[in-house]
């Protein structure tokens, strides 16, 4: 008579799901933390009409983007797609330009380094 392993399988899948969720949230938190660090690049006037003398310190090429409005940082989410599968990222189009750069802007990666760090854990 074959053994019923369904209970063991269910426990294993529950443990796996919990670990995947933990890693997705940890990666999301890591990205948010990196996006909270001050810039180390050029300082320039913001030119905002409400505070025309304010300045902003940009990120240096190769560093994660420095906070300007906080919109990118606030958009980072970890979403469960299906059991055992999560997506970490943002839906902001300009995030791609920051991550990979453009003809005129050097990359300011923030997703790939976080994924690399998570993979090494």
PDB file of C-alpha atoms in Angstrom:
ATOM      1  CA  UNK A   1       0.000   0.000   0.000  1.00  0.00           C
ATOM      2  CA  UNK A   2       1.589   3.330  -1.059  1.00  0.00           C
ATOM      3  CA  UNK A   3       2.076   5.964   1.615  1.00  0.00           C
ATOM      4  CA  UNK A   4      -0.005   9.140   1.458  1.00  0.00           C
ATOM      5  CA  UNK A   5       2.544  11.929   1.195  1.00  0.00           C
ATOM      6  CA  UNK A   6       0.059  14.714   0.483  1.00  0.00           C
ATOM      7  CA  UNK A   7       0.290  16.121   4.010  1.00  0.00           C
ATOM      8  CA  UNK A   8       4.082  16.261   3.813  1.00  0.00           C
ATOM      9  CA  UNK A   9       3.859  17.871   0.389  1.00  0.00           C
ATOM     10  CA  UNK A  10       1.397  20.505   1.688  1.00  0.00           C
ATOM     11  CA  UNK A  11       3.680  21.370   4.604  1.00  0.00           C
ATOM     12  CA  UNK A  12       6.672  21.631   2.278  1.00  0.00           C
ATOM     13  CA  UNK A  13       4.794  23.915  -0.110  1.00  0.00           C
ATOM     14  CA  UNK A  14       3.632  26.127   2.779  1.00  0.00           C
ATOM     15  CA  UNK A  15       7.217  26.473   4.026  1.00  0.00           C
ATOM     16  CA  UNK A  16       8.427  27.271   0.509  1.00  0.00           C
ATOM     17  CA  UNK A  17       5.667  29.873  -0.005  1.00  0.00           C
ATOM     18  CA  UNK A  18       6.560  31.570   3.272  1.00  0.00           C
ATOM     19  CA  UNK A  19      10.254  31.704   2.342  1.00  0.00           C
ATOM     20  CA  UNK A  20       9.579  33.121  -1.132  1.00  0.00           C
ATOM     21  CA  UNK A  21       7.312  35.791   0.387  1.00  0.00           C
ATOM     22  CA  UNK A  22       9.970  36.648   2.984  1.00  0.00           C
ATOM     23  CA  UNK A  23      12.634  37.028   0.312  1.00  0.00           C
ATOM     24  CA  UNK A  24      10.406  39.183  -1.898  1.00  0.00           C
ATOM     25  CA  UNK A  25       9.616  41.508   1.003  1.00  0.00           C
ATOM     26  CA  UNK A  26      13.281  41.620   2.027  1.00  0.00           C
ATOM     27  CA  UNK A  27      14.302  42.558  -1.515  1.00  0.00           C
ATOM     28  CA  UNK A  28      11.616  45.260  -1.644  1.00  0.00           C
ATOM     29  CA  UNK A  29      12.803  46.658   1.695  1.00  0.00           C
ATOM     30  CA  UNK A  30      16.414  46.573   0.504  1.00  0.00           C
ATOM     31  CA  UNK A  31      15.501  48.598  -2.602  1.00  0.00           C
ATOM     32  CA  UNK A  32      13.551  51.147  -0.550  1.00  0.00           C
ATOM     33  CA  UNK A  33      16.499  51.495   1.841  1.00  0.00           C
ATOM     34  CA  UNK A  34      18.923  52.067  -1.047  1.00  0.00           C
ATOM     35  CA  UNK A  35      16.568  54.654  -2.555  1.00  0.00           C
ATOM     36  CA  UNK A  36      16.524  56.487   0.798  1.00  0.00           C
ATOM     37  CA  UNK A  37      20.247  57.250   0.815  1.00  0.00           C
ATOM     38  CA  UNK A  38      21.372  60.786  -0.029  1.00  0.00           C
ATOM     39  CA  UNK A  39      22.961  61.466  -3.388  1.00  0.00           C
ATOM     40  CA  UNK A  40      26.711  61.756  -3.820  1.00  0.00           C
ATOM     41  CA  UNK A  41      26.711  63.494  -7.195  1.00  0.00           C
ATOM     42  CA  UNK A  42      26.161  66.990  -8.532  1.00  0.00           C
ATOM     43  CA  UNK A  43      24.256  69.606  -6.532  1.00  0.00           C
ATOM     44  CA  UNK A  44      21.867  71.805  -8.449  1.00  0.00           C
ATOM     45  CA  UNK A  45      18.977  74.198  -7.826  1.00  0.00           C
ATOM     46  CA  UNK A  46      15.580  72.552  -8.012  1.00  0.00           C
ATOM     47  CA  UNK A  47      13.864  75.573  -9.511  1.00  0.00           C
ATOM     48  CA  UNK A  48      10.572  74.739  -7.838  1.00  0.00           C
ATOM     49  CA  UNK A  49       8.403  77.859  -7.673  1.00  0.00           C
ATOM     50  CA  UNK A  50       7.465  77.179  -4.057  1.00  0.00           C
ATOM     51  CA  UNK A  51      11.096  77.142  -2.918  1.00  0.00           C
ATOM     52  CA  UNK A  52      13.296  78.578  -5.677  1.00  0.00           C
ATOM     53  CA  UNK A  53      16.478  78.500  -3.574  1.00  0.00           C
ATOM     54  CA  UNK A  54      16.277  74.818  -2.663  1.00  0.00           C
ATOM     55  CA  UNK A  55      18.931  72.477  -3.970  1.00  0.00           C
ATOM     56  CA  UNK A  56      19.054  68.784  -4.761  1.00  0.00           C
ATOM     57  CA  UNK A  57      22.071  66.487  -4.694  1.00  0.00           C
ATOM     58  CA  UNK A  58      21.792  63.982  -7.503  1.00  0.00           C
ATOM     59  CA  UNK A  59      23.194  60.475  -7.438  1.00  0.00           C
ATOM     60  CA  UNK A  60      26.545  59.772  -9.005  1.00  0.00           C
ATOM     61  CA  UNK A  61      26.548  57.531 -12.099  1.00  0.00           C
ATOM     62  CA  UNK A  62      26.438  53.907 -10.996  1.00  0.00           C
ATOM     63  CA  UNK A  63      24.838  54.723  -7.621  1.00  0.00           C
ATOM     64  CA  UNK A  64      21.135  54.206  -6.879  1.00  0.00           C
ATOM     65  CA  UNK A  65      18.980  57.233  -7.710  1.00  0.00           C
ATOM     66  CA  UNK A  66      18.908  59.954  -5.065  1.00  0.00           C
ATOM     67  CA  UNK A  67      15.528  60.952  -3.652  1.00  0.00           C
ATOM     68  CA  UNK A  68      13.969  63.993  -5.281  1.00  0.00           C
ATOM     69  CA  UNK A  69      10.213  63.657  -4.891  1.00  0.00           C
ATOM     70  CA  UNK A  70      10.136  60.182  -3.293  1.00  0.00           C
ATOM     71  CA  UNK A  71       7.764  58.898  -5.970  1.00  0.00           C
ATOM     72  CA  UNK A  72      10.068  56.092  -7.130  1.00  0.00           C
ATOM     73  CA  UNK A  73      10.757  54.908  -3.592  1.00  0.00           C
ATOM     74  CA  UNK A  74       7.028  54.900  -2.757  1.00  0.00           C
ATOM     75  CA  UNK A  75       6.221  52.889  -5.883  1.00  0.00           C
ATOM     76  CA  UNK A  76       8.375  49.856  -5.014  1.00  0.00           C
ATOM     77  CA  UNK A  77       6.153  46.870  -4.227  1.00  0.00           C
ATOM     78  CA  UNK A  78       6.331  43.117  -3.715  1.00  0.00           C
ATOM     79  CA  UNK A  79       3.291  41.479  -5.307  1.00  0.00           C
ATOM     80  CA  UNK A  80       2.238  37.852  -5.082  1.00  0.00           C
ATOM     81  CA  UNK A  81       1.546  36.661  -8.642  1.00  0.00           C
ATOM     82  CA  UNK A  82       0.593  33.089  -7.790  1.00  0.00           C
ATOM     83  CA  UNK A  83       1.595  30.568  -5.137  1.00  0.00           C
ATOM     84  CA  UNK A  84       5.381  30.546  -4.870  1.00  0.00           C
ATOM     85  CA  UNK A  85       5.811  33.399  -7.363  1.00  0.00           C
ATOM     86  CA  UNK A  86       6.301  37.064  -6.481  1.00  0.00           C
ATOM     87  CA  UNK A  87       7.202  40.169  -8.457  1.00  0.00           C
ATOM     88  CA  UNK A  88       9.244  42.993  -6.941  1.00  0.00           C
ATOM     89  CA  UNK A  89       9.411  46.302  -8.767  1.00  0.00           C
ATOM     90  CA  UNK A  90       7.655  49.455  -9.855  1.00  0.00           C
ATOM     91  CA  UNK A  91       5.258  50.491 -12.578  1.00  0.00           C
ATOM     92  CA  UNK A  92       6.924  53.865 -13.148  1.00  0.00           C
ATOM     93  CA  UNK A  93       8.229  54.134 -16.702  1.00  0.00           C
ATOM     94  CA  UNK A  94      11.167  56.342 -15.766  1.00  0.00           C
ATOM     95  CA  UNK A  95      12.502  53.613 -13.466  1.00  0.00           C
ATOM     96  CA  UNK A  96      13.795  51.826 -16.589  1.00  0.00           C
ATOM     97  CA  UNK A  97      15.726  54.933 -17.634  1.00  0.00           C
ATOM     98  CA  UNK A  98      17.307  55.169 -14.201  1.00  0.00           C
ATOM     99  CA  UNK A  99      18.099  51.453 -13.991  1.00  0.00           C
ATOM    100  CA  UNK A 100      19.645  51.078 -17.449  1.00  0.00           C
ATOM    101  CA  UNK A 101      20.484  54.656 -18.433  1.00  0.00           C
ATOM    102  CA  UNK A 102      19.861  56.431 -21.713  1.00  0.00           C
ATOM    103  CA  UNK A 103      22.021  58.045 -24.375  1.00  0.00           C
ATOM    104  CA  UNK A 104      22.376  61.071 -22.103  1.00  0.00           C
ATOM    105  CA  UNK A 105      22.062  59.622 -18.602  1.00  0.00           C
ATOM    106  CA  UNK A 106      24.383  57.050 -17.053  1.00  0.00           C
ATOM    107  CA  UNK A 107      22.651  54.129 -15.324  1.00  0.00           C
ATOM    108  CA  UNK A 108      21.621  54.477 -11.683  1.00  0.00           C
ATOM    109  CA  UNK A 109      20.847  50.803 -10.973  1.00  0.00           C
ATOM    110  CA  UNK A 110      18.751  49.933  -7.952  1.00  0.00           C
ATOM    111  CA  UNK A 111      16.834  46.774  -8.916  1.00  0.00           C
ATOM    112  CA  UNK A 112      19.653  44.591 -10.249  1.00  0.00           C
ATOM    113  CA  UNK A 113      21.996  45.194  -7.282  1.00  0.00           C
ATOM    114  CA  UNK A 114      19.177  44.298  -4.866  1.00  0.00           C
ATOM    115  CA  UNK A 115      18.419  41.130  -6.843  1.00  0.00           C
ATOM    116  CA  UNK A 116      22.131  40.235  -6.835  1.00  0.00           C
ATOM    117  CA  UNK A 117      22.340  40.749  -3.065  1.00  0.00           C
ATOM    118  CA  UNK A 118      19.250  38.623  -2.504  1.00  0.00           C
ATOM    119  CA  UNK A 119      20.596  35.872  -4.740  1.00  0.00           C
ATOM    120  CA  UNK A 120      23.855  35.761  -2.740  1.00  0.00           C
ATOM    121  CA  UNK A 121      22.016  35.293   0.588  1.00  0.00           C
TER     122      UNK A 121
END
